[in-house]
Coordinates of C-alpha atoms in Angstrom, one line a residue:
Chain A
M10 CA 0.0 0.0 0.0
R11 CA 2.6 2.5 1.1
N12 CA 4.6 2.0 -2.0
M13 CA 1.7 1.7 -4.4
Y14 CA 2.0 5.3 -5.7
G15 CA 5.8 5.1 -6.3
R16 CA 5.6 1.9 -8.3
S17 CA 2.6 2.8 -10.3
L18 CA 2.9 3.3 -14.0
F19 CA 2.0 6.9 -13.6
G20 CA 4.6 7.5 -11.0
R21 CA 7.4 6.0 -13.1
S22 CA 6.5 7.9 -16.2
W23 CA 6.4 11.2 -14.3
L24 CA 9.9 10.5 -12.8
I25 CA 11.2 9.5 -16.3
A26 CA 9.6 12.6 -18.0
V27 CA 11.0 15.0 -15.5
F28 CA 14.4 13.4 -15.7
I29 CA 14.4 13.7 -19.5
F30 CA 13.5 17.4 -19.0
L31 CA 16.4 17.9 -16.6
Y32 CA 19.0 16.1 -18.8
I33 CA 18.0 17.0 -22.4
P34 CA 19.9 20.3 -22.4
I35 CA 23.0 18.6 -21.1
V36 CA 22.8 15.9 -23.6
T37 CA 22.3 18.5 -26.4
L38 CA 25.4 20.4 -25.3
V39 CA 27.5 17.3 -25.3
V40 CA 26.2 15.9 -28.7
Y41 CA 26.5 19.2 -30.5
S42 CA 30.0 19.7 -29.3
F43 CA 31.0 16.9 -31.8
N44 CA 28.9 18.3 -34.6
D45 CA 30.7 19.3 -37.8
S46 CA 28.3 22.1 -38.7
R47 CA 28.9 25.6 -37.4
L48 CA 25.1 25.9 -36.8
S49 CA 24.7 24.0 -33.6
T50 CA 21.2 22.9 -34.6
V51 CA 21.6 20.5 -37.6
W52 CA 23.7 17.4 -37.4
T53 CA 26.2 17.0 -40.3
G54 CA 28.9 14.8 -39.0
F55 CA 31.4 14.0 -36.3
T56 CA 34.3 16.3 -35.4
F57 CA 36.7 17.2 -32.7
K58 CA 37.6 20.5 -34.3
W59 CA 35.6 22.7 -31.7
Y60 CA 37.8 21.1 -29.0
V61 CA 40.9 22.1 -30.9
D62 CA 39.4 25.6 -31.5
A63 CA 38.6 26.1 -27.9
S64 CA 42.0 25.0 -26.7
H65 CA 43.6 27.7 -28.9
D66 CA 41.1 30.4 -27.9
R67 CA 43.0 32.7 -25.6
E68 CA 39.9 34.5 -24.3
L69 CA 38.4 31.2 -23.1
I70 CA 41.6 29.8 -21.6
D71 CA 42.4 33.1 -19.8
G72 CA 38.9 33.1 -18.5
L73 CA 39.1 29.6 -17.4
I74 CA 42.3 30.2 -15.4
I75 CA 40.9 33.3 -13.7
S76 CA 37.7 31.5 -12.9
L77 CA 39.5 28.6 -11.3
K78 CA 41.7 30.8 -9.2
L79 CA 38.8 32.9 -8.2
A80 CA 36.7 29.9 -7.2
F81 CA 39.5 28.3 -5.1
M82 CA 40.0 31.6 -3.2
S83 CA 36.3 32.2 -2.8
A84 CA 35.7 28.6 -1.6
S85 CA 38.5 28.9 1.0
L86 CA 37.2 32.2 2.3
S87 CA 33.6 30.9 2.3
V88 CA 34.5 27.8 4.3
I89 CA 36.5 29.8 6.9
F90 CA 33.8 32.4 7.5
G91 CA 31.0 29.9 7.1
T92 CA 32.6 27.8 9.9
F93 CA 32.8 30.8 12.2
T94 CA 29.2 31.9 11.4
A95 CA 27.8 28.3 11.8
F96 CA 29.8 27.7 15.0
V97 CA 28.6 30.9 16.6
L98 CA 25.0 30.4 15.6
V99 CA 24.8 26.8 16.9
R100 CA 27.1 26.7 19.9
Y101 CA 26.9 30.2 21.4
G102 CA 23.3 30.1 22.6
R103 CA 21.7 33.4 22.9
F104 CA 23.7 36.6 22.6
K105 CA 23.0 40.2 21.5
G106 CA 22.8 40.4 17.8
R107 CA 22.1 36.7 17.2
G108 CA 19.0 37.5 15.2
L109 CA 20.9 40.0 13.1
L110 CA 23.7 37.6 12.4
A111 CA 21.2 34.9 11.4
S112 CA 19.3 37.1 9.0
M113 CA 22.5 38.5 7.5
A114 CA 23.7 35.0 6.9
N115 CA 20.4 33.9 5.5
A116 CA 19.8 36.9 3.2
P117 CA 22.3 36.1 0.4
L118 CA 20.8 32.7 0.0
V119 CA 17.8 34.1 -1.7
M120 CA 18.7 37.7 -2.5
P121 CA 18.7 38.2 -6.3
D122 CA 22.2 38.4 -7.6
V123 CA 21.6 41.8 -9.2
I124 CA 20.9 43.3 -5.8
V125 CA 24.1 41.8 -4.3
G126 CA 26.1 43.0 -7.3
I127 CA 24.8 46.5 -7.4
S128 CA 25.0 47.1 -3.7
L129 CA 28.5 45.8 -3.5
L130 CA 29.6 47.8 -6.5
L131 CA 28.2 51.0 -5.1
M132 CA 30.0 50.4 -1.8
L133 CA 33.3 49.7 -3.5
V134 CA 33.0 52.8 -5.6
A135 CA 32.3 54.9 -2.5
L136 CA 35.3 53.2 -0.8
Q137 CA 37.5 53.8 -3.8
K138 CA 36.6 57.5 -3.8
W139 CA 37.2 57.8 -0.1
L140 CA 40.3 55.6 0.4
G141 CA 41.7 55.3 -3.1
F142 CA 41.3 51.6 -3.2
P143 CA 40.2 48.9 -4.0
E144 CA 40.6 48.9 -7.8
R145 CA 38.0 46.7 -9.4
G146 CA 39.3 43.3 -10.5
I147 CA 39.6 39.8 -9.2
G148 CA 39.7 41.0 -5.6
T149 CA 36.4 42.7 -5.7
I150 CA 34.7 39.8 -7.5
L151 CA 36.2 37.6 -4.8
L152 CA 34.3 39.7 -2.1
G153 CA 31.0 39.2 -3.8
H154 CA 31.5 35.5 -4.3
A155 CA 32.8 34.9 -0.8
L156 CA 29.8 36.6 0.6
I157 CA 27.4 34.3 -1.2
G158 CA 29.7 31.4 -0.5
T159 CA 29.7 32.1 3.3
S160 CA 25.9 31.9 3.4
F161 CA 25.9 28.6 1.6
A162 CA 28.8 27.2 3.6
T163 CA 27.1 28.2 6.8
V164 CA 23.9 26.2 5.9
V165 CA 26.0 23.1 5.2
I166 CA 28.1 23.4 8.2
I167 CA 25.2 24.2 10.6
S168 CA 23.3 21.0 9.6
R169 CA 26.4 19.0 10.4
L170 CA 27.2 20.8 13.7
R171 CA 23.6 20.0 14.8
E172 CA 24.1 16.3 14.0
I173 CA 27.3 15.6 16.0
D174 CA 27.2 14.3 19.5
L175 CA 27.6 17.2 21.9
R176 CA 28.9 14.6 24.5
L177 CA 32.1 14.2 22.5
E178 CA 32.9 17.9 23.0
E179 CA 31.8 17.8 26.6
A180 CA 34.1 14.8 27.3
A181 CA 37.0 16.6 25.8
M182 CA 36.3 19.6 28.0
D183 CA 36.0 17.4 31.1
L184 CA 39.4 15.9 30.3
G185 CA 40.9 19.3 30.5
C186 CA 40.9 20.6 27.0
K187 CA 40.8 24.3 26.4
P188 CA 37.9 25.6 24.3
F189 CA 40.2 26.2 21.3
Q190 CA 41.7 22.6 21.7
V191 CA 38.2 21.2 21.8
F192 CA 37.3 23.0 18.6
W193 CA 40.6 22.1 16.9
L194 CA 40.9 18.5 18.0
V195 CA 37.3 17.3 18.3
T196 CA 34.8 19.5 16.5
L197 CA 36.8 20.3 13.4
P198 CA 37.6 16.6 12.5
L199 CA 33.9 15.8 13.2
I200 CA 32.7 18.4 10.7
A201 CA 35.5 17.8 8.2
S202 CA 33.1 16.1 5.7
A203 CA 30.8 19.1 5.8
L204 CA 33.7 21.4 5.2
V205 CA 34.6 19.5 2.1
S206 CA 31.0 19.6 0.8
A207 CA 30.9 23.3 1.6
F208 CA 34.2 23.9 -0.3
L209 CA 32.9 22.0 -3.4
L210 CA 29.5 23.8 -3.3
T211 CA 31.0 27.3 -2.9
F212 CA 33.7 26.5 -5.5
T213 CA 30.9 25.7 -8.1
L214 CA 28.9 28.7 -7.1
S215 CA 31.8 31.0 -7.8
F216 CA 32.8 29.1 -11.0
D217 CA 29.2 29.6 -12.2
D218 CA 28.4 33.1 -11.4
V219 CA 27.9 35.8 -14.2
V220 CA 25.8 38.5 -12.6
I221 CA 28.0 39.4 -9.6
A222 CA 31.1 39.1 -11.7
A223 CA 29.6 41.5 -14.3
F224 CA 29.1 44.2 -11.7
L225 CA 32.4 43.8 -9.8
S226 CA 34.9 42.9 -12.6
G227 CA 37.4 45.3 -13.9
P228 CA 40.0 45.2 -16.7
G229 CA 41.8 41.9 -16.8
S230 CA 39.4 40.0 -14.7
T231 CA 37.0 38.6 -17.3
T232 CA 35.9 35.3 -15.9
L233 CA 35.0 32.2 -18.0
P234 CA 31.2 32.7 -17.4
L235 CA 31.5 36.3 -18.5
V236 CA 33.1 35.3 -21.7
I237 CA 30.5 32.6 -22.3
F238 CA 27.7 35.0 -21.5
S239 CA 28.8 37.7 -23.9
R240 CA 29.1 35.1 -26.7
A241 CA 25.8 33.4 -25.8
R242 CA 24.1 36.8 -26.1
L243 CA 25.2 37.0 -29.7
G244 CA 24.1 33.5 -30.7
L245 CA 25.4 29.9 -30.7
D246 CA 29.1 29.1 -30.7
P247 CA 30.2 25.5 -30.9
S248 CA 33.4 26.2 -28.9
I249 CA 31.2 26.9 -26.0
N250 CA 29.7 23.4 -26.4
A251 CA 33.2 21.9 -26.3
V252 CA 34.1 23.9 -23.0
A253 CA 30.7 22.8 -21.6
T254 CA 31.3 19.2 -22.3
V255 CA 34.7 19.3 -20.6
I256 CA 33.1 21.0 -17.6
I257 CA 30.2 18.6 -17.5
V258 CA 32.5 15.5 -17.6
V259 CA 34.8 16.9 -14.9
V260 CA 32.0 18.0 -12.6
S261 CA 30.1 14.7 -13.0
I262 CA 33.2 12.7 -12.1
G263 CA 33.9 15.0 -9.2
V264 CA 30.3 14.8 -7.8
I265 CA 30.1 11.0 -8.1
A266 CA 33.6 10.5 -6.6
S267 CA 32.9 12.9 -3.7
S268 CA 29.5 11.3 -2.9
L269 CA 31.0 7.8 -2.9
Y270 CA 33.9 9.0 -0.7
Q271 CA 31.6 10.7 1.7
L272 CA 29.3 7.7 1.9
R273 CA 32.3 5.5 2.8
A274 CA 33.7 8.0 5.3
E275 CA 30.4 8.3 7.0
R276 CA 30.2 4.5 7.3
R277 CA 33.7 4.3 8.6
R278 CA 33.0 7.0 11.2
Q279 CA 29.8 5.2 12.4
R280 CA 31.7 1.9 12.7
E281 CA 34.5 3.6 14.7
V282 CA 32.0 5.3 17.1
A283 CA 30.2 1.9 17.5
D284 CA 33.5 0.2 18.2
A285 CA 34.5 2.8 20.7
Y286 CA 31.2 2.5 22.6
A287 CA 31.6 -1.4 22.5
Q288 CA 35.0 -1.2 24.0
G289 CA 33.9 1.3 26.6
K290 CA 31.3 -1.1 27.8
S291 CA 33.4 -4.2 28.0
Chain B
M29 CA 25.7 54.9 39.2
R30 CA 29.5 54.7 39.7
K31 CA 31.6 55.2 36.7
Q32 CA 33.8 52.3 35.8
S33 CA 37.3 52.8 34.7
I34 CA 37.8 52.2 31.1
M35 CA 40.4 49.3 31.2
P36 CA 38.3 46.5 32.8
R37 CA 35.4 47.4 30.6
L38 CA 37.6 47.2 27.5
R39 CA 39.1 44.0 28.7
R40 CA 35.6 42.5 29.1
M41 CA 34.7 43.6 25.7
F42 CA 37.6 42.0 23.9
T43 CA 37.2 38.4 25.2
V44 CA 37.8 35.4 22.9
H45 CA 34.1 34.8 23.0
N46 CA 33.2 38.2 21.6
L47 CA 36.1 38.0 19.1
V48 CA 34.7 34.8 17.7
I49 CA 31.2 36.4 17.4
G50 CA 32.8 39.6 16.0
I51 CA 34.5 37.9 13.1
P52 CA 31.4 36.7 11.2
M53 CA 29.4 39.7 12.4
I54 CA 31.8 42.2 10.9
W55 CA 32.4 40.2 7.7
L56 CA 28.6 39.8 7.0
F57 CA 27.7 43.3 8.1
A58 CA 30.4 44.8 5.8
L59 CA 29.1 42.9 2.8
T60 CA 25.3 42.8 3.3
A61 CA 23.9 45.5 5.7
A62 CA 26.5 48.2 5.0
P63 CA 26.1 48.1 1.1
L64 CA 22.3 48.1 1.4
L65 CA 22.3 51.1 3.7
L66 CA 24.5 52.8 1.1
V67 CA 22.1 51.9 -1.6
L68 CA 19.3 53.4 0.4
N69 CA 21.4 56.5 0.9
I70 CA 22.1 56.9 -2.8
S71 CA 18.5 56.3 -3.8
L72 CA 17.7 59.6 -2.0
A73 CA 20.3 61.6 -3.8
H74 CA 20.4 62.8 -7.3
M75 CA 23.0 62.5 -10.0
D76 CA 25.4 65.4 -10.3
I77 CA 27.5 65.6 -13.6
T78 CA 29.9 62.8 -12.7
S79 CA 29.1 61.7 -9.2
V80 CA 26.2 61.2 -6.7
S81 CA 25.2 64.3 -4.7
S82 CA 25.8 64.2 -1.0
L83 CA 22.8 64.0 1.2
W84 CA 24.1 66.3 3.9
H85 CA 25.8 69.6 3.7
W86 CA 27.6 71.5 6.4
A87 CA 28.1 75.2 6.1
D88 CA 27.9 78.3 8.5
N89 CA 27.5 75.9 11.5
E90 CA 24.3 74.6 9.9
L91 CA 23.8 71.0 8.9
T92 CA 21.4 70.6 6.0
L93 CA 20.0 67.2 5.1
K94 CA 18.6 67.0 1.6
F95 CA 16.5 64.0 0.7
N96 CA 15.6 63.7 -3.0
F97 CA 12.4 61.6 -3.3
G98 CA 12.2 62.4 -7.0
N99 CA 13.6 58.9 -7.9
Y100 CA 10.8 57.2 -6.1
L101 CA 8.1 59.6 -7.4
Y102 CA 9.4 58.9 -10.8
L103 CA 9.1 55.2 -10.2
G104 CA 5.4 55.7 -9.5
E105 CA 4.8 58.1 -12.5
D106 CA 6.6 56.1 -15.2
S107 CA 4.3 53.2 -16.1
L108 CA 7.4 51.3 -17.5
Y109 CA 8.6 50.7 -14.0
F110 CA 5.2 49.7 -12.6
D111 CA 4.5 47.4 -15.5
T112 CA 8.0 45.8 -15.1
Y113 CA 7.5 45.1 -11.4
V114 CA 4.1 43.5 -12.2
S115 CA 5.4 41.5 -15.0
S116 CA 8.4 40.2 -12.9
L117 CA 6.1 39.3 -10.1
K118 CA 3.9 37.5 -12.6
F119 CA 6.7 35.5 -14.2
A120 CA 8.1 34.6 -10.7
A121 CA 4.6 33.5 -9.5
L122 CA 4.1 31.3 -12.7
T123 CA 7.6 29.8 -12.4
T124 CA 6.8 28.9 -8.8
L125 CA 3.4 27.4 -9.7
Y126 CA 4.8 25.3 -12.5
C127 CA 7.7 24.2 -10.4
L128 CA 5.3 23.1 -7.8
I129 CA 3.0 21.2 -10.2
V130 CA 5.9 19.4 -11.8
G131 CA 8.0 19.2 -8.6
Y132 CA 5.6 17.9 -6.1
P133 CA 4.7 14.6 -7.7
F134 CA 8.3 14.2 -8.7
A135 CA 9.5 14.7 -5.1
Y136 CA 6.7 12.4 -4.0
F137 CA 7.5 9.6 -6.2
I138 CA 11.2 9.8 -5.4
S139 CA 10.4 9.7 -1.7
R140 CA 8.3 6.6 -2.2
A141 CA 10.9 4.7 -4.3
P142 CA 12.8 1.9 -2.7
A143 CA 15.6 3.1 -0.4
H144 CA 18.5 2.0 -2.5
L145 CA 17.1 3.8 -5.5
R146 CA 16.3 7.0 -3.6
T147 CA 20.0 8.1 -3.1
M148 CA 20.7 7.6 -6.7
L149 CA 17.6 9.5 -7.9
L150 CA 18.4 12.4 -5.6
M151 CA 22.0 12.5 -7.0
L152 CA 20.5 12.6 -10.5
V153 CA 18.5 15.6 -9.4
M154 CA 21.5 17.3 -8.0
L155 CA 23.9 16.6 -10.8
P156 CA 22.6 19.2 -13.3
F157 CA 22.5 21.6 -10.4
W158 CA 26.2 21.3 -10.0
T159 CA 27.0 21.7 -13.7
S160 CA 27.0 25.3 -14.9
F161 CA 23.7 27.1 -14.8
L162 CA 24.7 29.4 -17.5
L163 CA 25.6 26.6 -19.9
R164 CA 22.4 24.7 -19.2
I165 CA 20.4 27.9 -20.1
Y166 CA 22.5 28.4 -23.1
A167 CA 21.6 24.8 -24.2
W168 CA 17.9 25.8 -24.4
K169 CA 18.8 28.2 -27.2
A170 CA 19.8 25.3 -29.4
L171 CA 16.8 23.3 -28.3
L172 CA 14.1 25.9 -28.9
A173 CA 15.4 27.8 -32.0
D174 CA 13.3 27.7 -35.1
N175 CA 15.7 25.2 -36.7
G176 CA 16.5 23.7 -33.3
V177 CA 16.3 20.3 -31.8
V178 CA 12.7 20.4 -30.7
N179 CA 11.3 21.8 -34.0
N180 CA 13.4 19.4 -36.1
G181 CA 12.3 16.5 -33.9
L182 CA 8.6 17.4 -34.2
M183 CA 8.9 18.0 -37.9
G184 CA 10.7 14.7 -38.3
L185 CA 7.9 12.9 -36.5
G186 CA 5.4 14.7 -38.7
V187 CA 3.6 16.4 -35.8
I188 CA 4.0 19.8 -37.2
A189 CA 4.5 20.9 -40.8
S190 CA 6.5 24.1 -40.2
P191 CA 8.6 25.2 -37.2
I192 CA 6.8 26.8 -34.3
H193 CA 8.5 30.0 -33.1
M194 CA 9.3 29.4 -29.5
M195 CA 12.7 31.2 -28.9
H196 CA 12.6 34.7 -27.4
T197 CA 9.0 34.5 -26.3
S198 CA 7.5 34.2 -22.8
F199 CA 7.3 30.5 -23.5
S200 CA 11.0 30.0 -23.8
L201 CA 11.4 32.3 -20.8
T202 CA 9.1 30.2 -18.6
I203 CA 10.7 26.9 -19.8
G204 CA 14.1 28.2 -18.9
M205 CA 13.0 29.5 -15.5
V206 CA 11.1 26.3 -14.5
Y207 CA 14.1 24.2 -15.7
A208 CA 16.6 26.3 -13.7
Y209 CA 14.6 26.5 -10.5
L210 CA 13.0 23.0 -10.4
P211 CA 15.8 21.5 -8.1
F212 CA 15.3 24.3 -5.6
M213 CA 11.7 23.2 -5.4
V214 CA 12.3 19.5 -5.3
L215 CA 14.9 19.3 -2.6
P216 CA 12.9 20.9 0.3
L217 CA 9.8 19.1 -0.8
Y218 CA 11.7 15.8 -0.8
A219 CA 13.1 16.6 2.6
T220 CA 9.6 16.8 4.1
L221 CA 8.1 14.0 2.0
V222 CA 10.6 11.5 3.0
K223 CA 9.9 12.1 6.7
L224 CA 6.2 11.5 6.0
D225 CA 4.9 8.6 8.1
G226 CA 3.3 6.1 5.8
R227 CA 1.0 4.8 8.6
M228 CA -0.8 8.2 8.4
L229 CA -1.8 7.6 4.8
E230 CA -2.8 4.0 5.6
A231 CA -4.9 5.2 8.6
A232 CA -6.6 7.7 6.3
A233 CA -7.3 5.0 3.7
D234 CA -8.5 2.6 6.4
L235 CA -11.0 5.2 7.6
G236 CA -12.4 5.4 4.1
A237 CA -10.7 8.4 2.6
S238 CA -10.2 8.3 -1.2
P239 CA -6.6 8.6 -2.4
F240 CA -7.3 12.2 -3.6
K241 CA -8.9 13.1 -0.2
T242 CA -6.0 11.5 1.7
F243 CA -3.5 13.5 -0.4
W244 CA -5.3 16.7 0.1
L245 CA -6.2 16.4 3.8
V246 CA -3.1 14.5 5.1
T247 CA -0.1 14.6 2.8
V248 CA -0.3 18.3 1.7
P249 CA -0.8 19.7 5.3
L250 CA 2.0 17.5 6.6
T251 CA 4.4 18.7 3.9
K252 CA 3.4 22.4 4.2
R253 CA 6.8 23.5 5.4
G254 CA 8.5 22.0 2.4
I255 CA 6.0 23.5 0.0
I256 CA 6.5 27.1 1.6
A257 CA 10.3 26.8 1.7
G258 CA 10.5 25.4 -1.9
S259 CA 8.1 28.1 -3.2
L260 CA 10.1 30.9 -1.6
L261 CA 13.4 29.4 -2.8
V262 CA 12.0 29.6 -6.4
F263 CA 9.9 32.8 -6.2
I264 CA 12.5 35.2 -4.7
P265 CA 15.4 34.5 -7.0
A266 CA 13.1 34.1 -10.0
F267 CA 11.7 37.6 -9.3
G268 CA 15.3 39.1 -9.7
E269 CA 16.5 36.8 -12.4
Y270 CA 18.7 38.4 -15.0
V271 CA 20.5 35.8 -17.1
I272 CA 17.4 33.7 -18.2
P273 CA 15.4 36.7 -19.5
E274 CA 18.5 38.0 -21.2
L275 CA 19.3 34.8 -23.0
L276 CA 15.8 33.3 -23.5
G277 CA 13.3 36.0 -23.1
G278 CA 11.9 38.2 -25.9
P279 CA 13.4 41.7 -26.6
R280 CA 10.4 43.2 -24.9
T281 CA 10.0 40.8 -22.0
L282 CA 9.8 43.0 -19.0
M283 CA 11.9 41.8 -16.1
I284 CA 13.0 44.2 -13.4
A285 CA 16.6 42.9 -13.2
R286 CA 17.1 43.9 -16.9
V287 CA 15.7 47.4 -16.4
L288 CA 18.0 47.7 -13.4
W289 CA 20.9 46.6 -15.4
D290 CA 20.2 49.0 -18.2
E291 CA 19.6 51.9 -15.7
F292 CA 23.0 51.1 -14.2
F293 CA 25.2 50.3 -17.2
S294 CA 23.5 52.3 -20.1
N295 CA 21.9 55.2 -18.4
N296 CA 24.6 55.5 -15.7
D297 CA 21.9 56.8 -13.3
W298 CA 23.0 55.4 -10.0
P299 CA 20.4 57.1 -7.8
M300 CA 17.6 55.8 -10.0
A301 CA 19.1 52.3 -10.1
S302 CA 19.3 52.5 -6.3
A303 CA 15.7 53.4 -6.0
V304 CA 14.7 50.5 -8.3
T305 CA 16.8 48.3 -6.1
I306 CA 15.2 49.5 -2.9
V307 CA 11.7 48.9 -4.2
M308 CA 12.7 45.5 -5.4
I309 CA 14.0 44.7 -1.9
L310 CA 10.7 46.0 -0.3
L311 CA 8.7 43.7 -2.6
I312 CA 10.7 40.6 -1.5
L313 CA 11.0 41.6 2.1
V314 CA 7.9 39.7 3.2
P315 CA 8.7 36.5 1.3
M316 CA 12.4 36.8 2.6
A317 CA 11.2 37.0 6.2
L318 CA 8.9 34.0 5.6
F319 CA 11.9 32.1 4.2
N320 CA 13.8 32.9 7.3
R321 CA 11.1 31.3 9.3
Y322 CA 10.2 28.3 7.3
N323 CA 13.3 26.9 5.7
D324 CA 14.0 23.7 7.5
E325 CA 17.6 23.3 6.6
T326 CA 18.6 26.9 7.1
R327 CA 16.7 27.6 10.3
L328 CA 19.5 29.7 11.6
G329 CA 17.4 32.0 13.7
E330 CA 16.2 29.6 16.3
K331 CA 17.7 27.0 18.5
S332 CA 17.3 23.4 17.4

């Protein structure tokens, strides 16, 4: 009875139809990256030439390098500030300004990118007039990306912090650890898997962003999405399909590998905890 | 009250505890609240030749504050802005509705699938979400063009005789929006649906409720939290979406983010752009407050 709906013909066809809807654009991108015709719409024959083209395209390659650097830095900052924010919100109980901190951490999750972009840009322009810096470039895009990243990292880390057994931290405290030691030796290893997920998530968010980068970029900081966006506005370009295919393959391998790894790490951790309890009892 | 000397008070202020709270507080304040306050400030100024006018003026021991409400009044007078706000709200609402119609059964069937399949299905939902949003939207251009995949396919099958014009219409825009935001609807829905106690549904059935009645009176109320969280997660960003209307929408599709973009980059009128931004924020303030309350995963504001 309980599973009747899920196993009905209607249920299955609904699932399949929606998955087709979700995957058709991705399949199209990949298929047309091997299409001989410049028009990405009619199939004329198999070719690798768009991959060769893309690999010689300085604009695309430079954009890729900038985007990778930016995403790495943004993810690092996001995880650091996300850990602070999550830790304070979960472990510090009630304090003055808690509500403010929570809503400031929550707001960028849903705030439209144009608003984030425009407000940061206006602030940076005002700062520049006042102090003479910062010049617009990778650093200013980094601020915008790290802000969004901090919010997402906070969500991921909070849900992990809530899961872990408080008694482990209390035990360390009872055994004479200082608060910082408790955090460094007990809490941090326990939330390590969440930190990795948060890093990957915020890396992709930065690697993906067009709008914030468009507002905050300066000369010499044209990210890959900005290059792709300006070309996509003009029409279809098969080199983009080639780049897309490479990204899709790398990301899919990454996502599958990391979820397998996390599944295994989680199982190992549970086993270790169970062993420790068993030893303690005997 | 006796005045305390400053040193102990300072020492009490700079404890490790406060420092740890201070770091995220300052970081987030500097990047969220401070810029928004500045936008509010600029929206009340006017554009001098090259820069934004200052709101306050100090001369002859007199402080003059000058607020220019002209930008806001202009927003009300010019029907372009009003129409654009309305049309953005409409597209966001439609996107949310379609995502709910497609996503609810989808999340439901995933949550009822056998446990070993569930993880895999969820990963399949997440996977497109991890691959570039921009590229996936770009892909729809090739799908929906007049000589695109969909038209060629339908013509090949003999369903239609000549291509249907789909690209750069409100149809292509809606498809793109639903496509991009569907995972945001599915994930919170799934999170509540998977916790749904199957015995409740059985009890309702045993007591003679029809499947439809059971769904409407038991399943839907029990998953209210997911419905609200998912809808807000779709509605708010969809309202301010820029990339999808720019790539898939028609030249005259009115979306507020595009108007804002033009006001900023083409007209260079920062006070006007700031006023447009402030009104945008006001319009999503209520949904955002609701989101703060309802989102299960991000319930930062209350203790667990």
